[in-house]
mmCIF file of C-alpha atoms and ligand atoms in Angstrom:
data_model
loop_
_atom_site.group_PDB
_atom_site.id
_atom_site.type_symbol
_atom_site.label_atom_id
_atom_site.label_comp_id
_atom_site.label_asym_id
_atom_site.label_seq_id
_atom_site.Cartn_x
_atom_site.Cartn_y
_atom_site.Cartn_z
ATOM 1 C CA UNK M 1 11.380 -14.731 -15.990
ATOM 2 C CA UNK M 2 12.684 -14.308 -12.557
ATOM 3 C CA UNK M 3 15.578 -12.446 -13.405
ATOM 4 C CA UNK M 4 13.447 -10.415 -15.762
ATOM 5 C CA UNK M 5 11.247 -9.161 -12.801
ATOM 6 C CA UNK M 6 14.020 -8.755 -10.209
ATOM 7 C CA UNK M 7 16.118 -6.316 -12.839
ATOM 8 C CA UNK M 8 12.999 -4.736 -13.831
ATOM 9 C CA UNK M 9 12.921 -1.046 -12.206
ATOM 10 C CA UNK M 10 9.538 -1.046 -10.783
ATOM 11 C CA UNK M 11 7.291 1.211 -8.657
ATOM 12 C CA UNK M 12 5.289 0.095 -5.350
ATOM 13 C CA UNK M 13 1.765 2.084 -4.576
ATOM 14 C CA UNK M 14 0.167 0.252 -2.422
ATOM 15 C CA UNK M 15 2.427 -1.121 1.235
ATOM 16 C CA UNK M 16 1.582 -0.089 4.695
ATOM 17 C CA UNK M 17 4.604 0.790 6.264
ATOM 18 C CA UNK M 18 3.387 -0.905 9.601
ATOM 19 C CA UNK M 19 2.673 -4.319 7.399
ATOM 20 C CA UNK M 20 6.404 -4.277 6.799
ATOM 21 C CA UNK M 21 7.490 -4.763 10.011
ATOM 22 C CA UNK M 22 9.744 -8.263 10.049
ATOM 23 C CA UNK M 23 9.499 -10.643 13.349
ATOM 24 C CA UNK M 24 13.094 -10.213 14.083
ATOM 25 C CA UNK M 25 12.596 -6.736 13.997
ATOM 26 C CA UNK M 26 9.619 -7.089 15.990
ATOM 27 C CA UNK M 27 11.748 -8.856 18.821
ATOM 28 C CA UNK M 28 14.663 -6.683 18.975
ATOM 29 C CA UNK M 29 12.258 -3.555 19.523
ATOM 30 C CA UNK M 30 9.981 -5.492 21.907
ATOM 31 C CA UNK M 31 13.089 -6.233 23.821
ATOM 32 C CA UNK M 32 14.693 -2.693 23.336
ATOM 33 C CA UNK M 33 10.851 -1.062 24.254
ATOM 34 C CA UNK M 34 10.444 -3.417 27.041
ATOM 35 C CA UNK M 35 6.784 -4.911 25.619
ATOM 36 C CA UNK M 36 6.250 -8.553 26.266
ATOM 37 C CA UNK M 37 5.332 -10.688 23.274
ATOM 38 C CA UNK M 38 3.184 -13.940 23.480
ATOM 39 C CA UNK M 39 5.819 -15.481 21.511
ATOM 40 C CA UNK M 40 9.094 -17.176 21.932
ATOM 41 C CA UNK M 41 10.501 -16.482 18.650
ATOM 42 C CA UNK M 42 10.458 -14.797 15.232
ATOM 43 C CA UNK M 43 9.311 -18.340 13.850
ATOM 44 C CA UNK M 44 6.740 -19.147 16.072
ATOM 45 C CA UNK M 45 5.062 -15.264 16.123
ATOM 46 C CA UNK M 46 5.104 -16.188 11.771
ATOM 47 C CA UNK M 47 3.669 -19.560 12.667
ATOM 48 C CA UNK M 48 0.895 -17.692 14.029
ATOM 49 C CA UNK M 49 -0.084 -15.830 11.145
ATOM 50 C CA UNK M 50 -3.419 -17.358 10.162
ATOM 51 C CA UNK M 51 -5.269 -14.958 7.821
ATOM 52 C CA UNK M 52 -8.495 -16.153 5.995
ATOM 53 C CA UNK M 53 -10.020 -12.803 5.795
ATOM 54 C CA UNK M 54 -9.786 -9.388 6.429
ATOM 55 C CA UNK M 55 -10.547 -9.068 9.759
ATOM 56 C CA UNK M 56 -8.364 -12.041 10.974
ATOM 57 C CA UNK M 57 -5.737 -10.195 8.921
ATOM 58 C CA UNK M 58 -6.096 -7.191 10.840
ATOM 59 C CA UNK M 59 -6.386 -8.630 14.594
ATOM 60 C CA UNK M 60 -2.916 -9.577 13.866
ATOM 61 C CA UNK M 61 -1.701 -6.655 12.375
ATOM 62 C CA UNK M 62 -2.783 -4.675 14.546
ATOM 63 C CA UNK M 63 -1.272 -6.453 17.524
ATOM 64 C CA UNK M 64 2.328 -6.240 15.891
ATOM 65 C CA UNK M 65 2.089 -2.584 16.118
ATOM 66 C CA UNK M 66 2.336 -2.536 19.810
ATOM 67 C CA UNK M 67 6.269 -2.288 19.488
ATOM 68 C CA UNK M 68 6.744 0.738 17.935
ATOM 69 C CA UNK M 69 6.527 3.008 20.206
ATOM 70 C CA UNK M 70 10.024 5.883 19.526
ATOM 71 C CA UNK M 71 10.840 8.466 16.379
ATOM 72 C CA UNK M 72 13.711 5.689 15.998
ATOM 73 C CA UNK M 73 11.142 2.634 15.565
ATOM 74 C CA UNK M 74 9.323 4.290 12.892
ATOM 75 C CA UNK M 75 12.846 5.320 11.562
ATOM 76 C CA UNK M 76 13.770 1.450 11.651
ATOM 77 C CA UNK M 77 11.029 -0.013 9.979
ATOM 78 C CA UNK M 78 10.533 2.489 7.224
ATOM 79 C CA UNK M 79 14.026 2.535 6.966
ATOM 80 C CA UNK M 80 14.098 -1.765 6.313
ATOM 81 C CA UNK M 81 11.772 -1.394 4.153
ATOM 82 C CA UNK M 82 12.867 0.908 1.573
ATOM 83 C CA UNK M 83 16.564 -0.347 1.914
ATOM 84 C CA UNK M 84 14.553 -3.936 0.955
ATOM 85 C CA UNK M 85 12.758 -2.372 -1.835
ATOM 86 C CA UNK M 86 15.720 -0.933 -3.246
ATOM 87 C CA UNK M 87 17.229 -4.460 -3.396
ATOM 88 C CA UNK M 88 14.228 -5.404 -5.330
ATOM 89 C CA UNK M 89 15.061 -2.363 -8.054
ATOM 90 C CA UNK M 90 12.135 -0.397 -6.498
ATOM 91 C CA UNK M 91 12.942 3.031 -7.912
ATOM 92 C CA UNK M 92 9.667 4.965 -6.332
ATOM 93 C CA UNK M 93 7.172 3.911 -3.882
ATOM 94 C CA UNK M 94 4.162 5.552 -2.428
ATOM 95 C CA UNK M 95 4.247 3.978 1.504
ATOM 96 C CA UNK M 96 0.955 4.308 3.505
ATOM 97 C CA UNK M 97 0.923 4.904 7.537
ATOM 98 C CA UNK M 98 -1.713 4.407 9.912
ATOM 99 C CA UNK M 99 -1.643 7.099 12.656
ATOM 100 C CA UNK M 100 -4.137 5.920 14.319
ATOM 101 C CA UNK M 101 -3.187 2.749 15.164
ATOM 102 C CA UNK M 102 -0.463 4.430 16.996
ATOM 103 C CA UNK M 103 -2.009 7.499 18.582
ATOM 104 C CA UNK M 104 -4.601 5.386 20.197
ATOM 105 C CA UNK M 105 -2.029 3.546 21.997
ATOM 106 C CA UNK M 106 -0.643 6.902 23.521
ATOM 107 C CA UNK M 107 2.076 7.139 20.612
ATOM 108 C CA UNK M 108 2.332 11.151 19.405
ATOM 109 C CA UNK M 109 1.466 11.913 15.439
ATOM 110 C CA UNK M 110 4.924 13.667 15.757
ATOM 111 C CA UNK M 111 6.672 10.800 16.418
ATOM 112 C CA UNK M 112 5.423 8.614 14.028
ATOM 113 C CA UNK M 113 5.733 10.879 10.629
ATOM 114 C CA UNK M 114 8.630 12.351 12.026
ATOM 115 C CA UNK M 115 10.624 8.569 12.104
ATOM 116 C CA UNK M 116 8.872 7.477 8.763
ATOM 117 C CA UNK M 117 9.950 11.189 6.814
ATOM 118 C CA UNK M 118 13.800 11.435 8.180
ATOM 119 C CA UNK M 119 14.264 7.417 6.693
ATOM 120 C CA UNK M 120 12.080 8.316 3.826
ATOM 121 C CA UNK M 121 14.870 11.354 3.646
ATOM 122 C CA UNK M 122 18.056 9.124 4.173
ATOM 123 C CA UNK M 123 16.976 6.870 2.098
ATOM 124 C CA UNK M 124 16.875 8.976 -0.931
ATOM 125 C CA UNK M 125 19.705 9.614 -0.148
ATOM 126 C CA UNK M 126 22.148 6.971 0.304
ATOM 127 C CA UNK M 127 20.125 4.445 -1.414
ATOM 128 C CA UNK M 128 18.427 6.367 -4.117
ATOM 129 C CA UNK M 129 14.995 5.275 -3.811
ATOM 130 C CA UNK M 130 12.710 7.901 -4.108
ATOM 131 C CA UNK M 131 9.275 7.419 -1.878
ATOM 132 C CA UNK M 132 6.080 9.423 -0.890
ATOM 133 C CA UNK M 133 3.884 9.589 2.089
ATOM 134 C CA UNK M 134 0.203 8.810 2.210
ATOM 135 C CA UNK M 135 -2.011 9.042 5.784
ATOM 136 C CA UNK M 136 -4.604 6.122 5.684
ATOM 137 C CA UNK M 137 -7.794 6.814 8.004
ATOM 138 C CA UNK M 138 -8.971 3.821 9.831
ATOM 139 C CA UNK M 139 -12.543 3.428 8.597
ATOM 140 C CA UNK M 140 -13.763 0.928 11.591
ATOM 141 C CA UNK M 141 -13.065 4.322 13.793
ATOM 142 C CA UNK M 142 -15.375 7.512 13.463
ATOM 143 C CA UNK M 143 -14.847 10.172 10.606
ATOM 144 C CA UNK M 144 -14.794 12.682 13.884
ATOM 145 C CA UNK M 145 -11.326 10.826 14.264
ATOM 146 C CA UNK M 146 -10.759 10.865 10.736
ATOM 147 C CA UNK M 147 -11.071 14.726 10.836
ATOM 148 C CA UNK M 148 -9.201 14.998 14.071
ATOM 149 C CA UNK M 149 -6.040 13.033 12.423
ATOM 150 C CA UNK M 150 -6.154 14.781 9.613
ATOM 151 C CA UNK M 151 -5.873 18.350 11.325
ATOM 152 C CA UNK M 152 -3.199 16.712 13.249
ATOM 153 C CA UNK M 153 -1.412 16.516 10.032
ATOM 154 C CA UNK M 154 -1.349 19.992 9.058
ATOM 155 C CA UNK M 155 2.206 20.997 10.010
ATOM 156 C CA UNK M 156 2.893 17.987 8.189
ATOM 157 C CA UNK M 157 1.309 18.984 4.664
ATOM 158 C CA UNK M 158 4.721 18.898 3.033
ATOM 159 C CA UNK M 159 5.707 15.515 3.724
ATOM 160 C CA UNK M 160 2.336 14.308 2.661
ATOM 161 C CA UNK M 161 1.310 13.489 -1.288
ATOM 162 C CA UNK M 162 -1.976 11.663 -0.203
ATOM 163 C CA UNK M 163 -4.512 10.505 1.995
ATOM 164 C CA UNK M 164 -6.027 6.919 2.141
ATOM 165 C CA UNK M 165 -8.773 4.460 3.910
ATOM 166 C CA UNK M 166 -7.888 1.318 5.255
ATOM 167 C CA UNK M 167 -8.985 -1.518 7.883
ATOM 168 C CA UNK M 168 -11.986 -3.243 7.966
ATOM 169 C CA UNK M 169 -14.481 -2.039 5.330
ATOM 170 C CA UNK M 170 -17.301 -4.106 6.443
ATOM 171 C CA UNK M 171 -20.474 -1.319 7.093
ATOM 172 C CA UNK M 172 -18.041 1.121 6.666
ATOM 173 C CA UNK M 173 -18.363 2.668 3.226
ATOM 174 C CA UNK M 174 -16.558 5.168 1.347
ATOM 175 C CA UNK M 175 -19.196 8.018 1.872
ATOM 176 C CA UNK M 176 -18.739 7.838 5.633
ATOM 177 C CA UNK M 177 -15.573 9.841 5.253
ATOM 178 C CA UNK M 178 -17.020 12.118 2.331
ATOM 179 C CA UNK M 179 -16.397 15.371 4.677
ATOM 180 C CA UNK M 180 -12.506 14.487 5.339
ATOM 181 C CA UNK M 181 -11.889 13.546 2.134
ATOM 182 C CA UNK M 182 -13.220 16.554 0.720
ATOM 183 C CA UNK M 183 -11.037 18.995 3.095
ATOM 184 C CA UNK M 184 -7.935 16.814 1.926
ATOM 185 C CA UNK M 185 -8.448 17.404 -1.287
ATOM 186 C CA UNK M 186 -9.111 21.076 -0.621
ATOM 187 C CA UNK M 187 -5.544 21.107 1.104
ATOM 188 C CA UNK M 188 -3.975 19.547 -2.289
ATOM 189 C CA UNK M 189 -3.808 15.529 -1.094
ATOM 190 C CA UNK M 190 -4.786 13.251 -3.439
ATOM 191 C CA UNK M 191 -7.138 10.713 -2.703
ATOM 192 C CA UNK M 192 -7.035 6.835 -2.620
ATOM 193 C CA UNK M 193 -9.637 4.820 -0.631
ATOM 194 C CA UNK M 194 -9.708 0.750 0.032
ATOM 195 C CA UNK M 195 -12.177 -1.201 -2.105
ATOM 196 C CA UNK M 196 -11.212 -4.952 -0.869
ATOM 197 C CA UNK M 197 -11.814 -8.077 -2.518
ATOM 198 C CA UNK M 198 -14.896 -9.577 -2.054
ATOM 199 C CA UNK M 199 -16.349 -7.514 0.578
ATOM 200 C CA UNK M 200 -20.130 -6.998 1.527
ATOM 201 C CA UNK M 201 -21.540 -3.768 -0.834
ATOM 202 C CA UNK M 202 -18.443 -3.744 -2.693
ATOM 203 C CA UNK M 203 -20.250 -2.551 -6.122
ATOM 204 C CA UNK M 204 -21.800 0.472 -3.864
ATOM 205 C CA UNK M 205 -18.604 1.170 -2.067
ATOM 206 C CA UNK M 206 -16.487 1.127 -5.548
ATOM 207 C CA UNK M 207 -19.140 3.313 -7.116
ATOM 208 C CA UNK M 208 -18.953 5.702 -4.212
ATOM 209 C CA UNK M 209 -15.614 6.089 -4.380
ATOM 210 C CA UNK M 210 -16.017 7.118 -7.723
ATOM 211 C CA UNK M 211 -19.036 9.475 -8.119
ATOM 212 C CA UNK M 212 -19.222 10.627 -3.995
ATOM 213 C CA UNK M 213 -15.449 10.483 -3.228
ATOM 214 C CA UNK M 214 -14.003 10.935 -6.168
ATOM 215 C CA UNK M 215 -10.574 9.402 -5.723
ATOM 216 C CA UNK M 216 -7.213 9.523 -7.842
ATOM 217 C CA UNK M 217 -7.034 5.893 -7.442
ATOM 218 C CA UNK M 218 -8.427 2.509 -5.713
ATOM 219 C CA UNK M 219 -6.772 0.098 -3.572
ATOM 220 C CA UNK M 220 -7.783 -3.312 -4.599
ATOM 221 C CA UNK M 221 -10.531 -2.674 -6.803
ATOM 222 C CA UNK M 222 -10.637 -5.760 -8.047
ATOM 223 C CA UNK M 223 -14.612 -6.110 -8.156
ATOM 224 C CA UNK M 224 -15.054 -4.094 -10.467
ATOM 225 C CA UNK M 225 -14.660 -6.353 -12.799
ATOM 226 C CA UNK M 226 -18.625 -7.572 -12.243
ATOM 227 C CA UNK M 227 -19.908 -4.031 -13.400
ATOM 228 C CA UNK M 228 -19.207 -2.851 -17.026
ATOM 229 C CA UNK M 229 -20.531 0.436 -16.143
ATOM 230 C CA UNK M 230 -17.952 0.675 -13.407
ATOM 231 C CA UNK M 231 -14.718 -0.209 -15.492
ATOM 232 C CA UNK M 232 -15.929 1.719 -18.111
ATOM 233 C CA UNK M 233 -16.210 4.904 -15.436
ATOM 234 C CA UNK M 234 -12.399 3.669 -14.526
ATOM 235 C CA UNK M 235 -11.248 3.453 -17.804
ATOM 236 C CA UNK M 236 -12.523 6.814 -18.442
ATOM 237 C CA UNK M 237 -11.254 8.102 -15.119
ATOM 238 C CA UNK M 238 -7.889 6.925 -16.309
ATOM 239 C CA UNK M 239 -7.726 5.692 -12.945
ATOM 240 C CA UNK M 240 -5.448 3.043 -11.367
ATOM 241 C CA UNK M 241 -5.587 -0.402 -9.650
ATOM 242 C CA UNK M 242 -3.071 -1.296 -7.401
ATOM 243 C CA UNK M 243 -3.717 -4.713 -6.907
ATOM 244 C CA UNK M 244 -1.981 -6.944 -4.593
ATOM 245 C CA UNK M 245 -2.009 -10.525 -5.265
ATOM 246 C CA UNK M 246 -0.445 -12.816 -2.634
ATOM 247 C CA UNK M 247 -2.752 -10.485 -0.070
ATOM 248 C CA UNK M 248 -5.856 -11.341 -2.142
ATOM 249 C CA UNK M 249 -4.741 -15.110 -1.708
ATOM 250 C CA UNK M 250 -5.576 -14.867 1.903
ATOM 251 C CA UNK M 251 -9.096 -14.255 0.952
ATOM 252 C CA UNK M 252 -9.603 -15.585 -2.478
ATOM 253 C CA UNK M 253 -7.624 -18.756 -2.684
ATOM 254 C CA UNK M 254 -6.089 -17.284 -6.049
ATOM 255 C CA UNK M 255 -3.520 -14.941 -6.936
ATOM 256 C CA UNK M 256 -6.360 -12.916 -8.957
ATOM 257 C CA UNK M 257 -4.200 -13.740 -12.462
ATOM 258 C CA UNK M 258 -7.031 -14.122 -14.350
ATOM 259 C CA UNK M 259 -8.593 -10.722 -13.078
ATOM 260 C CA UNK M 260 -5.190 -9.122 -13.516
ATOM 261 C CA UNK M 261 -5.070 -10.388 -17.187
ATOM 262 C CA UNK M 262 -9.060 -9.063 -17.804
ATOM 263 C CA UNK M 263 -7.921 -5.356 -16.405
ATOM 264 C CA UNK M 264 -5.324 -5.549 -18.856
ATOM 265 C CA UNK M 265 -7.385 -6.608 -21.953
ATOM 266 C CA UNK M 266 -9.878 -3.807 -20.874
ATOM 267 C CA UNK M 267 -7.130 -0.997 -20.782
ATOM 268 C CA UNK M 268 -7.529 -0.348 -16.935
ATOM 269 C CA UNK M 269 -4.609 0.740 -15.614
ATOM 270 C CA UNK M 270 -3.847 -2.321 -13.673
ATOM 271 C CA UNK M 271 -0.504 -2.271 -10.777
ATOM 272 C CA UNK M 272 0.979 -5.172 -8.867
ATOM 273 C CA UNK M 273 1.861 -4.304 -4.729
ATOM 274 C CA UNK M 274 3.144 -6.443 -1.553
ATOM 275 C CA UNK M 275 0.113 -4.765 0.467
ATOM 276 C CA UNK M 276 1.760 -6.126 3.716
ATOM 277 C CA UNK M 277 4.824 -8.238 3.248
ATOM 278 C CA UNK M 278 6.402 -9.302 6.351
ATOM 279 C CA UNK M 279 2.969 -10.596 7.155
ATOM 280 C CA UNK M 280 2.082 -12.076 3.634
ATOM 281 C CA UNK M 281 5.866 -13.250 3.180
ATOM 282 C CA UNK M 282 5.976 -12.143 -0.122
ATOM 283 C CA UNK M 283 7.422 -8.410 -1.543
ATOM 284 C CA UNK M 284 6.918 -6.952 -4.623
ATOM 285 C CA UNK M 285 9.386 -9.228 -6.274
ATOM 286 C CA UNK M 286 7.726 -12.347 -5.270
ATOM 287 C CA UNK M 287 4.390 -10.621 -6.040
ATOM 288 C CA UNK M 288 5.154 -10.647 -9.526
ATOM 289 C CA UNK M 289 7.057 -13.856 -9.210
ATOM 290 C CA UNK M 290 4.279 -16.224 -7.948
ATOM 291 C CA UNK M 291 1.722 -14.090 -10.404
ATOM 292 C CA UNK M 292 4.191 -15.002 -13.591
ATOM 293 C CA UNK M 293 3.942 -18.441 -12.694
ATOM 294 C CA UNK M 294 0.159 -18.623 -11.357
ATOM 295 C CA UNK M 295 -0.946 -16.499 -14.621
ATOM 296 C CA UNK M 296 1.919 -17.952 -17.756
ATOM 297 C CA UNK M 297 2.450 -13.638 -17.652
ATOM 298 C CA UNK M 298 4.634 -12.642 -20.960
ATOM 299 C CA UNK M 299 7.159 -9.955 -20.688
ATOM 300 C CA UNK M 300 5.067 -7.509 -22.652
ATOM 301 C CA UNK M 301 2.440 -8.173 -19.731
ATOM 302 C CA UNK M 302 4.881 -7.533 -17.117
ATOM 303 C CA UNK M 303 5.981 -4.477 -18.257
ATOM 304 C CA UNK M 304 2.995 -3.007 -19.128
ATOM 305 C CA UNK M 305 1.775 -3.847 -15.384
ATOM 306 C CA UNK M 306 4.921 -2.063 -14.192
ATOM 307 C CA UNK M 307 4.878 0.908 -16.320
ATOM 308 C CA UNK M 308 1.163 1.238 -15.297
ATOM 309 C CA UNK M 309 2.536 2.132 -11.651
ATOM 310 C CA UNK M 310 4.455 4.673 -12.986
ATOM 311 C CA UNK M 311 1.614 6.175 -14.888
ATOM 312 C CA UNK M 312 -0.786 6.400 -11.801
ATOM 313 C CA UNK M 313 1.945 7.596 -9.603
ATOM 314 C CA UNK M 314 1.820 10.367 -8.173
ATOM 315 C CA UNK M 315 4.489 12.580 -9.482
ATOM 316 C CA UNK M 316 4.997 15.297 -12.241
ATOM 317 C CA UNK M 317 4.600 14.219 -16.168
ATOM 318 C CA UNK M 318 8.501 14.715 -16.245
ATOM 319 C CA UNK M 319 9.494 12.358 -13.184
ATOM 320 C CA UNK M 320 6.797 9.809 -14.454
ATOM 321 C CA UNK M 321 8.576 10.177 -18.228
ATOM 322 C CA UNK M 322 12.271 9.954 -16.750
ATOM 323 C CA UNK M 323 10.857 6.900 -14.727
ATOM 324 C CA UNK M 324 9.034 5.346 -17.977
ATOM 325 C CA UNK M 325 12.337 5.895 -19.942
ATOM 326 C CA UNK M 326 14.204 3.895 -17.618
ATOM 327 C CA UNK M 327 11.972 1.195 -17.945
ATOM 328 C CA UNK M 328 11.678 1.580 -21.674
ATOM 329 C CA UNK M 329 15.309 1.224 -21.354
ATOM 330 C CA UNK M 330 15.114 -1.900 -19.855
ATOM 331 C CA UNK M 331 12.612 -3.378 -22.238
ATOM 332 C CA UNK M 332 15.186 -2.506 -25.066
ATOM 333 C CA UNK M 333 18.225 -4.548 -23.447
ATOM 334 C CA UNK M 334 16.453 -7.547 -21.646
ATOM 335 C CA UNK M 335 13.124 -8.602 -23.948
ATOM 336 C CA UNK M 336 14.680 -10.913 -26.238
HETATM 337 N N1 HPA K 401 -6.938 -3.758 3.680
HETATM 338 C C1 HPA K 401 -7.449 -3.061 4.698
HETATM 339 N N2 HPA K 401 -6.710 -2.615 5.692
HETATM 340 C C2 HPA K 401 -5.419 -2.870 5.707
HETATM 341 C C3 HPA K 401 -4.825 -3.586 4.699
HETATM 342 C C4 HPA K 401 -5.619 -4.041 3.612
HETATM 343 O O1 HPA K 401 -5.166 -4.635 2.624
HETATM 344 N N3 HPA K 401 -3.508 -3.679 5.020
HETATM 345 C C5 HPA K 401 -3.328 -3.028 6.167
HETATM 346 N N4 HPA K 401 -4.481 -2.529 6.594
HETATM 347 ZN ZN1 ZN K 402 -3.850 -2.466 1.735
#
C-alpha cells in the first residue's frame, strides 16, 4: 500500500505555503535575516510544537513566520516545497499564502507573491509540477483589511486562481467577509473559505458558506457530516472537501477515517491534504499513509480520494481529463 500511494500521481488543494516552512530552513534564514530564535536547534524549535487546538496551532505558526522577511525567502520556501511535493508524485497543487501575516510585520505584498510566483514559475519548469496561487484572508483581522489586501492584489490578478479564509474561526464567521468575497468573485477568483473541525457554530458557518458565500469549495468541512440537509446541498453543489487528516489529529485525536469513508459512501467529493506539514510532520504522502493504515483504505478508495482532487481542482475540463487519464493510467498498471 505504501508504494501504491507514493507512485500514485496525486493533487494537493489544501497547504499553506507558510506551514511548509522546515526548522532547518527556519535557522538558516533566521541566521541569514539576522532574527533571533528562542531556540537552539531545529530539534528543539520541533520539540516545541504542542498543538491541541486551533489556536495553539496558530500562536506557533504564526511565530515561525517572523523569518521570512526577502523576495528570496518566499522564493526558498515555496520553492522546498514544491521540489518536496514533486518527490511525492504531486503533479498539481493549489498552495495558499497569507499576506497578512507578513504585511503586518512591515513585509511588502510585492515581495511576498513576487518570491512565491517566480518558484511557482521555476518549478514548472525544471521540475514539472504544475501549481496555483490562492490569497487566504485572515478572519481574526477586520474585513476592512480583508478588502485592503485584496486591492493590494490587483496587479497581481494573473498569478491568482483563488481567494481563501483562514486562522482562527472562533466568532469569526463566513458572512463577516461576505463583501470581499463577493468583489473576488466579481474579479474571476474562485472562492474557498475554512470550515474547521469541531469549531463553535460550525453548522451556521458551513451553511453560510454555502447559501451567503457561496464558495467553489470548503476547507475542512468535515462537520457536515451532522446535517443531512447540508451534504445533500454539497452533494448537489458538486462541491469538494479537502480534508486534512494528520492536522485534524491535533484536534480530534483521530485521523477522521471513518468520516473520510462516510463522505465517500455519500458521493461527496472527498480530498486528502498536508494542511501544514513541516509543523504536522506529515506531507501528503504520509497523509494518505497513516489514513490507509488508521482506516484498512482499499485501492479503489484511494484512488477515488485522489481523483476527487483532480475533479475539484481548479483547472479547465481538458487539464483535469489529461490529469484523470494519468491516474487512470496508473490504476490500469498497479491495482492488481
Ligand atoms: N486552519 C486555520 N488557519 C490555518 C490553518 C488551518 O488549518 N493552517 C494555517 N492557518
Ligand atoms: Zn488549512
Amino acid at each position: 500500500m505504501r508504494d501504491f500511494i507514493e507512485n500514485m500521481p496525486k493533487a494537493e488543494l489544501h497547504v499553506h505555503i507558510e506551514g511548509t516552512l522546515e526548522p532547518e530552513l527556519s535557522f538558516a534564514l533566521a541566521e541569514k535575516n539576522n532574527i533571533p530564535l528562542p531556540f537552539p536547534s531545529p530539534e528543539a524549535l520541533i520539540a516545541a510544537y504542542d498543538f491541541h487546538d486551533l489556536p495553539s496551532f496558530l500562536k506557533i505558526y504564526y511565530a515561525g513566520m517572523s523569518v521570512l522577511i526577502e523576495e528570496e525567502d518566499f522564493y526558498r520556501l515555496t520553492w522546498d516545497y514544491l521540489e518536496k511535493a514533486a518527490s511525492q508524485n504531486i503533479v498539481y497543487t493549489e498552495l495558499f499564502f497569507d499576506p497578512q501575516g507578513h504585511t503586518t510585520r512591515g513585509v511588502a505584498f510585492e515581495t511576498v507573491i513576487t518570491g512565491i510566483h517566480k518558484a511557482q514559475m521555476a518549478a514548472k519548469e525544471k521540475l514539472g509540477i504544475d501549481s496555483q496561487l490562492i490569497l487566504c484572508f485572515l478572519r481574526d483581522m477586520s474585513a476592512e483589511s480583508a478588502m485592503t489586501h485584496l486591492r493590494m492584489a490587483e496587479p497581481y490578478l494573473d498569478w491568482l486562481v483563488g481567494v481563501g479564509l483562514d486562522s482562527d474561526e472562533l466568532n469569526n464567521p463566513p458572512v463577516k467577509f461576505k463583501e470581499v468575497f463577493s468583489l473576488a468573485r466579481q474579479w474571476g477568483l474562485k472562492l474557498t473559505m475554512h470550515c474547521d473541525v469541531n469549531q463553535k457554530n460550525t453548522q451556521e458557518h458551513i451553511t453560510q458558506v454555502l447559501d451567503d458565500i457561496q464558495v467553489d469549495r470548503i476547507d475542512h468541512g468535515v462537520n457536515a457530516l451532522e446535517s443531512d440537509a447540508l451534504c445533500e446541498k454539497i452533494k448537489a453543489k458538486q462541491l469538494g472537501l479537502t480534508v486534512c487528516p494528520v492536522s485534524n489529529r491535533f484536534v480530534v485525536q483521530s485521523l477522521t477515517s471513518n468520516e473520510i469513508k462516510a463522505m465517500l459512501e455519500k458521493g461527496l467529493l472527498a480530498t486528502i491534504n498536508s494542511d501544514d506539514p513541516a509543523y504536522f510532520r506529515a506531507y501528503l504522502n504520509e497523509n494518505f499513509i497513516a489514513l490507509q493504515e488508521e482506516g484498512h483504505f482499499s485501492k479503489d478508495q484511494l484512488l477515488t480520494l485522489a481523483g476527487n482532487a483532480f475533479k475539484v481542482a481548479w483547472l479547465e475540463s481538458d487539464e483535469k481529463e489529461h490529469y484523470l487519464s494519468k491516474l487512470n493510467a496508473y490504476a490500469q498498471t498497479a491495482v492488481a
